mmCIF file as gemmi writes it, N, C-alpha and C atoms, coordinates in Angstrom:
data_model
loop_
_atom_site.group_PDB
_atom_site.id
_atom_site.type_symbol
_atom_site.label_atom_id
_atom_site.label_alt_id
_atom_site.label_comp_id
_atom_site.label_asym_id
_atom_site.label_entity_id
_atom_site.label_seq_id
_atom_site.pdbx_PDB_ins_code
_atom_site.Cartn_x
_atom_site.Cartn_y
_atom_site.Cartn_z
_atom_site.occupancy
_atom_site.B_iso_or_equiv
_atom_site.pdbx_formal_charge
_atom_site.auth_seq_id
_atom_site.auth_asym_id
_atom_site.pdbx_PDB_model_num
ATOM 1 N N . MET Axp A 1 ? 0.708 -1.251 0.189 1 0 ? 1 A 1
ATOM 2 C CA . MET Axp A 1 ? 0.025 0.006 0.21 1 0 ? 1 A 1
ATOM 3 C C . MET Axp A 1 ? 0.812 1.282 0.017 1 0 ? 1 A 1
ATOM 4 N N . ILE Axp A 2 ? 2.036 1.299 0.695 1 0 ? 2 A 1
ATOM 5 C CA . ILE Axp A 2 ? 2.812 2.187 0.665 1 0 ? 2 A 1
ATOM 6 C C . ILE Axp A 2 ? 3.507 2.65 -0.655 1 0 ? 2 A 1
ATOM 7 N N . LYS Axp A 3 ? 3.746 1.409 -1.227 1 0 ? 3 A 1
ATOM 8 C CA . LYS Axp A 3 ? 4.411 1.667 -2.526 1 0 ? 3 A 1
ATOM 9 C C . LYS Axp A 3 ? 3.288 2.215 -3.497 1 0 ? 3 A 1
ATOM 10 N N . PHE Axp A 4 ? 1.994 2.074 -3.332 1 0 ? 4 A 1
ATOM 11 C CA . PHE Axp A 4 ? 1.035 2.586 -3.894 1 0 ? 4 A 1
ATOM 12 C C . PHE Axp A 4 ? 0.927 4.059 -3.964 1 0 ? 4 A 1
ATOM 13 N N . PHE Axp A 5 ? 1.09 4.387 -2.795 1 0 ? 5 A 1
ATOM 14 C CA . PHE Axp A 5 ? 1.049 5.915 -2.609 1 0 ? 5 A 1
ATOM 15 C C . PHE Axp A 5 ? 2.472 6.671 -3.019 1 0 ? 5 A 1
ATOM 16 N N . LYS Axp A 6 ? 3.432 5.775 -2.878 1 0 ? 6 A 1
ATOM 17 C CA . LYS Axp A 6 ? 4.864 6.579 -3.42 1 0 ? 6 A 1
ATOM 18 C C . LYS Axp A 6 ? 4.509 6.745 -4.917 1 0 ? 6 A 1
ATOM 19 N N . ASN Axp A 7 ? 4.369 5.561 -5.63 1 0 ? 7 A 1
ATOM 20 C CA . ASN Axp A 7 ? 4.179 5.751 -7.191 1 0 ? 7 A 1
ATOM 21 C C . ASN Axp A 7 ? 3.201 6.903 -7.444 1 0 ? 7 A 1
ATOM 22 N N . PHE Axp A 8 ? 2.067 6.852 -6.472 1 0 ? 8 A 1
ATOM 23 C CA . PHE Axp A 8 ? 0.937 7.749 -7.179 1 0 ? 8 A 1
ATOM 24 C C . PHE Axp A 8 ? 1.57 9.279 -6.698 1 0 ? 8 A 1
ATOM 25 N N . ARG Axp A 9 ? 2.235 9.457 -6.026 1 0 ? 9 A 1
ATOM 26 C CA . ARG Axp A 9 ? 2.768 10.916 -5.637 1 0 ? 9 A 1
ATOM 27 C C . ARG Axp A 9 ? 3.872 11.081 -6.668 1 0 ? 9 A 1
ATOM 28 N N . LYS Axp A 10 ? 4.565 10.13 -7.406 1 0 ? 10 A 1
ATOM 29 C CA . LYS Axp A 10 ? 5.812 10.659 -8.101 1 0 ? 10 A 1
ATOM 30 C C . LYS Axp A 10 ? 5.04 10.988 -9.509 1 0 ? 10 A 1
ATOM 31 N N . ASP Axp A 11 ? 3.839 10.188 -9.82 1 0 ? 11 A 1
ATOM 32 C CA . ASP Axp A 11 ? 3.278 10.304 -11.361 1 0 ? 11 A 1
ATOM 33 C C . ASP Axp A 11 ? 2.658 11.509 -11.857 1 0 ? 11 A 1
ATOM 34 N N . GLU Axp A 12 ? 3.231 11.831 -12.787 1 0 ? 12 A 1
ATOM 35 C CA . GLU Axp A 12 ? 3.087 13.36 -13.02 1 0 ? 12 A 1
ATOM 36 C C . GLU Axp A 12 ? 2.068 13.329 -14.313 1 0 ? 12 A 1
ATOM 37 N N . ASP Axp A 13 ? 1.513 12.442 -14.823 1 0 ? 13 A 1
ATOM 38 C CA . ASP Axp A 13 ? 0.756 12.261 -15.891 1 0 ? 13 A 1
ATOM 39 C C . ASP Axp A 13 ? -0.691 13.063 -15.96 1 0 ? 13 A 1
ATOM 40 N N . GLY Axp A 14 ? -1.026 12.968 -15.145 1 0 ? 14 A 1
ATOM 41 C CA . GLY Axp A 14 ? -2.511 13.754 -14.323 1 0 ? 14 A 1
ATOM 42 C C . GLY Axp A 14 ? -2.256 15.412 -14.22 1 0 ? 14 A 1
ATOM 43 N N . ALA Axp A 15 ? -0.878 15.915 -14.259 1 0 ? 15 A 1
ATOM 44 C CA . ALA Axp A 15 ? -0.714 17.299 -13.998 1 0 ? 15 A 1
ATOM 45 C C . ALA Axp A 15 ? -1.073 18.224 -14.988 1 0 ? 15 A 1
ATOM 46 N N . VAL Axp A 16 ? -0.758 17.722 -16.225 1 0 ? 16 A 1
ATOM 47 C CA . VAL Axp A 16 ? -0.971 18.461 -17.504 1 0 ? 16 A 1
ATOM 48 C C . VAL Axp A 16 ? -2.526 18.797 -17.564 1 0 ? 16 A 1
ATOM 49 N N . THR Axp A 17 ? -3.273 17.9 -17.216 1 0 ? 17 A 1
ATOM 50 C CA . THR Axp A 17 ? -4.705 17.776 -17.376 1 0 ? 17 A 1
ATOM 51 C C . THR Axp A 17 ? -5.427 18.808 -16.146 1 0 ? 17 A 1
ATOM 52 N N . VAL Axp A 18 ? -4.621 18.822 -15.148 1 0 ? 18 A 1
ATOM 53 C CA . VAL Axp A 18 ? -4.851 19.794 -14.065 1 0 ? 18 A 1
ATOM 54 C C . VAL Axp A 18 ? -4.948 21.384 -14.529 1 0 ? 18 A 1
ATOM 55 N N . ASP Axp A 19 ? -3.523 21.429 -15.039 1 0 ? 19 A 1
ATOM 56 C CA . ASP Axp A 19 ? -2.893 22.86 -15.599 1 0 ? 19 A 1
ATOM 57 C C . ASP Axp A 19 ? -4.104 23.419 -16.69 1 0 ? 19 A 1
ATOM 58 N N . TRP Axp A 20 ? -4.537 22.408 -17.398 1 0 ? 20 A 1
ATOM 59 C CA . TRP Axp A 20 ? -5.559 22.818 -18.636 1 0 ? 20 A 1
ATOM 60 C C . TRP Axp A 20 ? -7.069 22.923 -17.936 1 0 ? 20 A 1
ATOM 61 N N . VAL Axp A 21 ? -7.411 22.343 -16.694 1 0 ? 21 A 1
ATOM 62 C CA . VAL Axp A 21 ? -8.551 22.563 -16.257 1 0 ? 21 A 1
ATOM 63 C C . VAL Axp A 21 ? -8.605 24.102 -15.468 1 0 ? 21 A 1
ATOM 64 N N . VAL Axp A 22 ? -7.404 24.094 -14.671 1 0 ? 22 A 1
ATOM 65 C CA . VAL Axp A 22 ? -7.491 25.539 -14.121 1 0 ? 22 A 1
ATOM 66 C C . VAL Axp A 22 ? -7.303 26.611 -15.3 1 0 ? 22 A 1
ATOM 67 N N . LEU Axp A 23 ? -6.625 26.406 -16.161 1 0 ? 23 A 1
ATOM 68 C CA . LEU Axp A 23 ? -6.479 27.483 -17.576 1 0 ? 23 A 1
ATOM 69 C C . LEU Axp A 23 ? -7.817 27.335 -18.129 1 0 ? 23 A 1
ATOM 70 N N . THR Axp A 24 ? -8.528 26.629 -18.194 1 0 ? 24 A 1
ATOM 71 C CA . THR Axp A 24 ? -10.054 26.987 -18.76 1 0 ? 24 A 1
ATOM 72 C C . THR Axp A 24 ? -11.118 27.494 -18.037 1 0 ? 24 A 1
ATOM 73 N N . ALA Axp A 25 ? -10.897 27.432 -16.551 1 0 ? 25 A 1
ATOM 74 C CA . ALA Axp A 25 ? -11.735 27.783 -15.782 1 0 ? 25 A 1
ATOM 75 C C . ALA Axp A 25 ? -11.416 29.311 -15.535 1 0 ? 25 A 1
ATOM 76 N N . ALA Axp A 26 ? -9.952 29.888 -15.653 1 0 ? 26 A 1
ATOM 77 C CA . ALA Axp A 26 ? -9.555 31.244 -15.832 1 0 ? 26 A 1
ATOM 78 C C . ALA Axp A 26 ? -10.078 31.749 -16.708 1 0 ? 26 A 1
ATOM 79 N N . VAL Axp A 27 ? -10.126 31.296 -17.991 1 0 ? 27 A 1
ATOM 80 C CA . VAL Axp A 27 ? -10.847 31.731 -19.421 1 0 ? 27 A 1
ATOM 81 C C . VAL Axp A 27 ? -12.301 32.057 -19.187 1 0 ? 27 A 1
ATOM 82 N N . VAL Axp A 28 ? -13.02 30.914 -19.015 1 0 ? 28 A 1
ATOM 83 C CA . VAL Axp A 28 ? -14.538 31.049 -18.659 1 0 ? 28 A 1
ATOM 84 C C . VAL Axp A 28 ? -14.764 32.126 -17.684 1 0 ? 28 A 1
ATOM 85 N N . ALA Axp A 29 ? -14.023 32.409 -16.69 1 0 ? 29 A 1
ATOM 86 C CA . ALA Axp A 29 ? -14.369 33.458 -15.472 1 0 ? 29 A 1
ATOM 87 C C . ALA Axp A 29 ? -14.002 34.674 -15.983 1 0 ? 29 A 1
ATOM 88 N N . LEU Axp A 30 ? -12.948 34.955 -16.775 1 0 ? 30 A 1
ATOM 89 C CA . LEU Axp A 30 ? -12.84 36.151 -17.535 1 0 ? 30 A 1
ATOM 90 C C . LEU Axp A 30 ? -13.58 36.277 -18.71 1 0 ? 30 A 1
ATOM 91 N N . ALA Axp A 31 ? -14.173 35.645 -19.626 1 0 ? 31 A 1
ATOM 92 C CA . ALA Axp A 31 ? -15.102 35.865 -20.278 1 0 ? 31 A 1
ATOM 93 C C . ALA Axp A 31 ? -16.619 36.217 -19.85 1 0 ? 31 A 1
ATOM 94 N N . ALA Axp A 32 ? -16.869 35.699 -18.496 1 0 ? 32 A 1
ATOM 95 C CA . ALA Axp A 32 ? -18.178 36.086 -18.023 1 0 ? 32 A 1
ATOM 96 C C . ALA Axp A 32 ? -18.055 37.44 -17.483 1 0 ? 32 A 1
ATOM 97 N N . ILE Axp A 33 ? -16.936 37.712 -16.738 1 0 ? 33 A 1
ATOM 98 C CA . ILE Axp A 33 ? -16.583 39.091 -16.562 1 0 ? 33 A 1
ATOM 99 C C . ILE Axp A 33 ? -16.914 40.081 -17.697 1 0 ? 33 A 1
ATOM 100 N N . ALA Axp A 34 ? -16.089 39.843 -18.941 1 0 ? 34 A 1
ATOM 101 C CA . ALA Axp A 34 ? -16.33 40.765 -20.094 1 0 ? 34 A 1
ATOM 102 C C . ALA Axp A 34 ? -18.01 40.937 -20.442 1 0 ? 34 A 1
ATOM 103 N N . TYR Axp A 35 ? -18.599 39.576 -20.499 1 0 ? 35 A 1
ATOM 104 C CA . TYR Axp A 35 ? -19.812 39.682 -20.95 1 0 ? 35 A 1
ATOM 105 C C . TYR Axp A 35 ? -20.65 40.555 -19.959 1 0 ? 35 A 1
ATOM 106 N N . ASN Axp A 36 ? -20.487 40.536 -19.008 1 0 ? 36 A 1
ATOM 107 C CA . ASN Axp A 36 ? -21.076 41.529 -18.008 1 0 ? 36 A 1
ATOM 108 C C . ASN Axp A 36 ? -21.095 42.874 -18.113 1 0 ? 36 A 1
ATOM 109 N N . GLN Axp A 37 ? -19.395 43.202 -18.561 1 0 ? 37 A 1
ATOM 110 C CA . GLN Axp A 37 ? -19.512 44.618 -18.95 1 0 ? 37 A 1
ATOM 111 C C . GLN Axp A 37 ? -20.098 45.1 -20.044 1 0 ? 37 A 1
ATOM 112 N N . VAL Axp A 38 ? -19.877 44.285 -21.293 1 0 ? 38 A 1
ATOM 113 C CA . VAL Axp A 38 ? -20.785 44.538 -22.326 1 0 ? 38 A 1
ATOM 114 C C . VAL Axp A 38 ? -22.085 44.516 -22.297 1 0 ? 38 A 1
ATOM 115 N N . ARG Axp A 39 ? -22.724 43.731 -21.528 1 0 ? 39 A 1
ATOM 116 C CA . ARG Axp A 39 ? -24.214 43.6 -21.487 1 0 ? 39 A 1
ATOM 117 C C . ARG Axp A 39 ? -24.775 44.795 -20.714 1 0 ? 39 A 1
ATOM 118 N N . GLN Axp A 40 ? -24.327 45.407 -19.953 1 0 ? 40 A 1
ATOM 119 C CA . GLN Axp A 40 ? -24.458 46.714 -19.38 1 0 ? 40 A 1
ATOM 120 C C . GLN Axp A 40 ? -24.551 47.678 -20.259 1 0 ? 40 A 1
ATOM 121 N N . GLY Axp A 41 ? -23.14 47.708 -20.915 1 0 ? 41 A 1
ATOM 122 C CA . GLY Axp A 41 ? -22.978 49.012 -21.878 1 0 ? 41 A 1
ATOM 123 C C . GLY Axp A 41 ? -24.193 48.956 -22.975 1 0 ? 41 A 1
ATOM 124 N N . ALA Axp A 42 ? -24.162 47.553 -23.647 1 0 ? 42 A 1
ATOM 125 C CA . ALA Axp A 42 ? -25.338 47.435 -24.65 1 0 ? 42 A 1
ATOM 126 C C . ALA Axp A 42 ? -26.694 47.922 -24.242 1 0 ? 42 A 1
ATOM 127 N N . SER Axp A 43 ? -27.165 47.409 -22.878 1 0 ? 43 A 1
ATOM 128 C CA . SER Axp A 43 ? -28.426 47.917 -22.552 1 0 ? 43 A 1
ATOM 129 C C . SER Axp A 43 ? -28.562 49.31 -22.382 1 0 ? 43 A 1
ATOM 130 N N . ASP Axp A 44 ? -27.639 50.218 -21.777 1 0 ? 44 A 1
ATOM 131 C CA . ASP Axp A 44 ? -27.747 51.412 -21.682 1 0 ? 44 A 1
ATOM 132 C C . ASP Axp A 44 ? -27.856 52.064 -23.309 1 0 ? 44 A 1
ATOM 133 N N . LEU Axp A 45 ? -27.43 51.611 -23.962 1 0 ? 45 A 1
ATOM 134 C CA . LEU Axp A 45 ? -27.03 52.231 -25.369 1 0 ? 45 A 1
ATOM 135 C C . LEU Axp A 45 ? -28.46 51.898 -25.882 1 0 ? 45 A 1
ATOM 136 N N . ALA Axp A 46 ? -29.24 50.643 -25.761 1 0 ? 46 A 1
ATOM 137 C CA . ALA Axp A 46 ? -30.32 50.405 -26.467 1 0 ? 46 A 1
ATOM 138 C C . ALA Axp A 46 ? -31.557 51.392 -25.601 1 0 ? 46 A 1
ATOM 139 N N . GLY Axp A 47 ? -31.248 51.8 -24.324 1 0 ? 47 A 1
ATOM 140 C CA . GLY Axp A 47 ? -32.162 52.755 -23.775 1 0 ? 47 A 1
ATOM 141 C C . GLY Axp A 47 ? -32 53.87 -24.383 1 0 ? 47 A 1
ATOM 142 N N . ASP Axp A 48 ? -30.845 54.366 -24.808 1 0 ? 48 A 1
ATOM 143 C CA . ASP Axp A 48 ? -30.747 55.725 -25.21 1 0 ? 48 A 1
ATOM 144 C C . ASP Axp A 48 ? -31.5 56.053 -26.723 1 0 ? 48 A 1
ATOM 145 N N . VAL Axp A 49 ? -31.014 54.842 -27.317 1 0 ? 49 A 1
ATOM 146 C CA . VAL Axp A 49 ? -31.896 54.593 -29.032 1 0 ? 49 A 1
ATOM 147 C C . VAL Axp A 49 ? -33.414 54.826 -29.023 1 0 ? 49 A 1
ATOM 148 N N . ASN Axp A 50 ? -33.759 54.035 -27.815 1 0 ? 50 A 1
ATOM 149 C CA . ASN Axp A 50 ? -35.301 53.752 -27.942 1 0 ? 50 A 1
ATOM 150 C C . ASN Axp A 50 ? -35.928 55.319 -27.324 1 0 ? 50 A 1
ATOM 151 N N . THR Axp A 51 ? -34.938 55.777 -26.256 1 0 ? 51 A 1
ATOM 152 C CA . THR Axp A 51 ? -35.428 57.396 -26.055 1 0 ? 51 A 1
ATOM 153 C C . THR Axp A 51 ? -35.52 58.276 -27.231 1 0 ? 51 A 1
ATOM 154 N N . ALA Axp A 52 ? -34.544 58.281 -27.897 1 0 ? 52 A 1
ATOM 155 C CA . ALA Axp A 52 ? -34.368 59.192 -29.11 1 0 ? 52 A 1
ATOM 156 C C . ALA Axp A 52 ? -35.391 58.842 -30.047 1 0 ? 52 A 1
ATOM 157 N N . LEU Axp A 53 ? -35.697 57.592 -30.37 1 0 ? 53 A 1
ATOM 158 C CA . LEU Axp A 53 ? -36.549 57.165 -31.314 1 0 ? 53 A 1
ATOM 159 C C . LEU Axp A 53 ? -38.092 57.381 -30.909 1 0 ? 53 A 1
ATOM 160 N N . GLN Axp A 54 ? -38.317 57.492 -29.667 1 0 ? 54 A 1
ATOM 161 C CA . GLN Axp A 54 ? -39.979 57.669 -29.135 1 0 ? 54 A 1
ATOM 162 C C . GLN Axp A 54 ? -39.908 59.429 -29.509 1 0 ? 54 A 1
ATOM 163 N N . GLY Axp A 55 ? -38.724 60.338 -29.285 1 0 ? 55 A 1
ATOM 164 C CA . GLY Axp A 55 ? -38.974 61.302 -29.457 1 0 ? 55 A 1
ATOM 165 C C . GLY Axp A 55 ? -39.13 62.207 -30.965 1 0 ? 55 A 1
ATOM 166 N N . ALA Axp A 56 ? -38.85 61.112 -32.201 1 0 ? 56 A 1
ATOM 167 C CA . ALA Axp A 56 ? -38.716 61.396 -33.327 1 0 ? 56 A 1
ATOM 168 C C . ALA Axp A 56 ? -40.062 61.352 -33.945 1 0 ? 56 A 1
ATOM 169 N N . THR Axp A 57 ? -40.205 62.19 -34.879 1 0 ? 57 A 1
ATOM 170 C CA . THR Axp A 57 ? -41.608 62.392 -35.622 1 0 ? 57 A 1
ATOM 171 C C . THR Axp A 57 ? -40.997 62.259 -37.211 1 0 ? 57 A 1
ATOM 172 N N . VAL Axp A 58 ? -41.945 61.08 -37.785 1 0 ? 58 A 1
ATOM 173 C CA . VAL Axp A 58 ? -42.028 60.651 -39.022 1 0 ? 58 A 1
ATOM 174 C C . VAL Axp A 58 ? -42.936 61.754 -39.901 1 0 ? 58 A 1
ATOM 175 N N . GLY Axp A 59 ? -42.226 62.026 -41.052 1 0 ? 59 A 1
ATOM 176 C CA . GLY Axp A 59 ? -43.096 62.822 -41.788 1 0 ? 59 A 1
ATOM 177 C C . GLY Axp A 59 ? -43.18 62.343 -43.041 1 0 ? 59 A 1
ATOM 178 N N . THR Axp A 60 ? -44.213 62.59 -44.153 1 0 ? 60 A 1
ATOM 179 C CA . THR Axp A 60 ? -44.322 61.965 -45.255 1 0 ? 60 A 1
ATOM 180 C C . THR Axp A 60 ? -44.094 62.712 -46.755 1 0 ? 60 A 1
ATOM 181 N N . ILE Axp A 61 ? -44.077 62.109 -47.798 1 0 ? 61 A 1
ATOM 182 C CA . ILE Axp A 61 ? -43.85 63.142 -48.749 1 0 ? 61 A 1
ATOM 183 C C . ILE Axp A 61 ? -44.887 62.604 -49.454 1 0 ? 61 A 1
ATOM 184 N N . ASP Axp A 62 ? -45.739 63.576 -50.453 1 0 ? 62 A 1
ATOM 185 C CA . ASP Axp A 62 ? -46.359 63.48 -51.261 1 0 ? 62 A 1
ATOM 186 C C . ASP Axp A 62 ? -45.695 63.449 -52.718 1 0 ? 62 A 1
ATOM 187 N N . LEU Axp A 63 ? -45.719 62.295 -52.988 1 0 ? 63 A 1
ATOM 188 C CA . LEU Axp A 63 ? -45.053 62.096 -54.58 1 0 ? 63 A 1
ATOM 189 C C . LEU Axp A 63 ? -45.826 62.23 -55.875 1 0 ? 63 A 1
ATOM 190 N N . GLY Axp A 64 ? -47.459 62.353 -55.279 1 0 ? 64 A 1
ATOM 191 C CA . GLY Axp A 64 ? -48.176 62.241 -56.346 1 0 ? 64 A 1
ATOM 192 C C . GLY Axp A 64 ? -48.305 63.577 -57.189 1 0 ? 64 A 1
ATOM 193 N N . ASN Axp A 65 ? -48.016 65 -56.724 1 0 ? 65 A 1
ATOM 194 C CA . ASN Axp A 65 ? -47.659 66.299 -57.037 1 0 ? 65 A 1
ATOM 195 C C . ASN Axp A 65 ? -46.521 66.489 -57.822 1 0 ? 65 A 1
ATOM 196 N N . THR Axp A 66 ? -45.361 65.657 -57.848 1 0 ? 66 A 1
ATOM 197 C CA . THR Axp A 66 ? -44.318 66.058 -58.354 1 0 ? 66 A 1
ATOM 198 C C . THR Axp A 66 ? -44.176 65.796 -59.888 1 0 ? 66 A 1
ATOM 199 N N . PRO Axp A 67 ? -43.632 66.648 -60.72 1 0 ? 67 A 1
ATOM 200 C CA . PRO Axp A 67 ? -43.215 66.201 -62.01 1 0 ? 67 A 1
ATOM 201 C C . PRO Axp A 67 ? -42.53 65.021 -62.642 1 0 ? 67 A 1
ATOM 202 N N . ALA Axp A 68 ? -42.929 64.062 -63.652 1 0 ? 68 A 1
ATOM 203 C CA . ALA Axp A 68 ? -42.177 63.107 -63.81 1 0 ? 68 A 1
ATOM 204 C C . ALA Axp A 68 ? -40.576 63.443 -64.504 1 0 ? 68 A 1
ATOM 205 N N . SER Axp A 69 ? -39.972 62.722 -64.136 1 0 ? 69 A 1
ATOM 206 C CA . SER Axp A 69 ? -38.381 63.06 -64.878 1 0 ? 69 A 1
ATOM 207 C C . SER Axp A 69 ? -38.182 62.036 -65.868 1 0 ? 69 A 1
ATOM 208 N N . ASP Axp A 70 ? -37.603 62.388 -66.903 1 0 ? 70 A 1
ATOM 209 C CA . ASP Axp A 70 ? -37.075 61.832 -67.974 1 0 ? 70 A 1
ATOM 210 C C . ASP Axp A 70 ? -36.198 60.838 -68.014 1 0 ? 70 A 1
């Protein structure tokens, strides 16, 4: 049993897997933070556009009275 634990402690085959798991978790965490920052800015921009469009008036042009162009 002691030999098993010594061999297990010396074995480094799983170390690369642990490194990749930690690296992937860090990338996912940074992506989540970036998403939250962009989401708030996009929401604010959408609100500003909505406010601007609500205050806009749309006019019409009567094209029936204009002379025909050749």
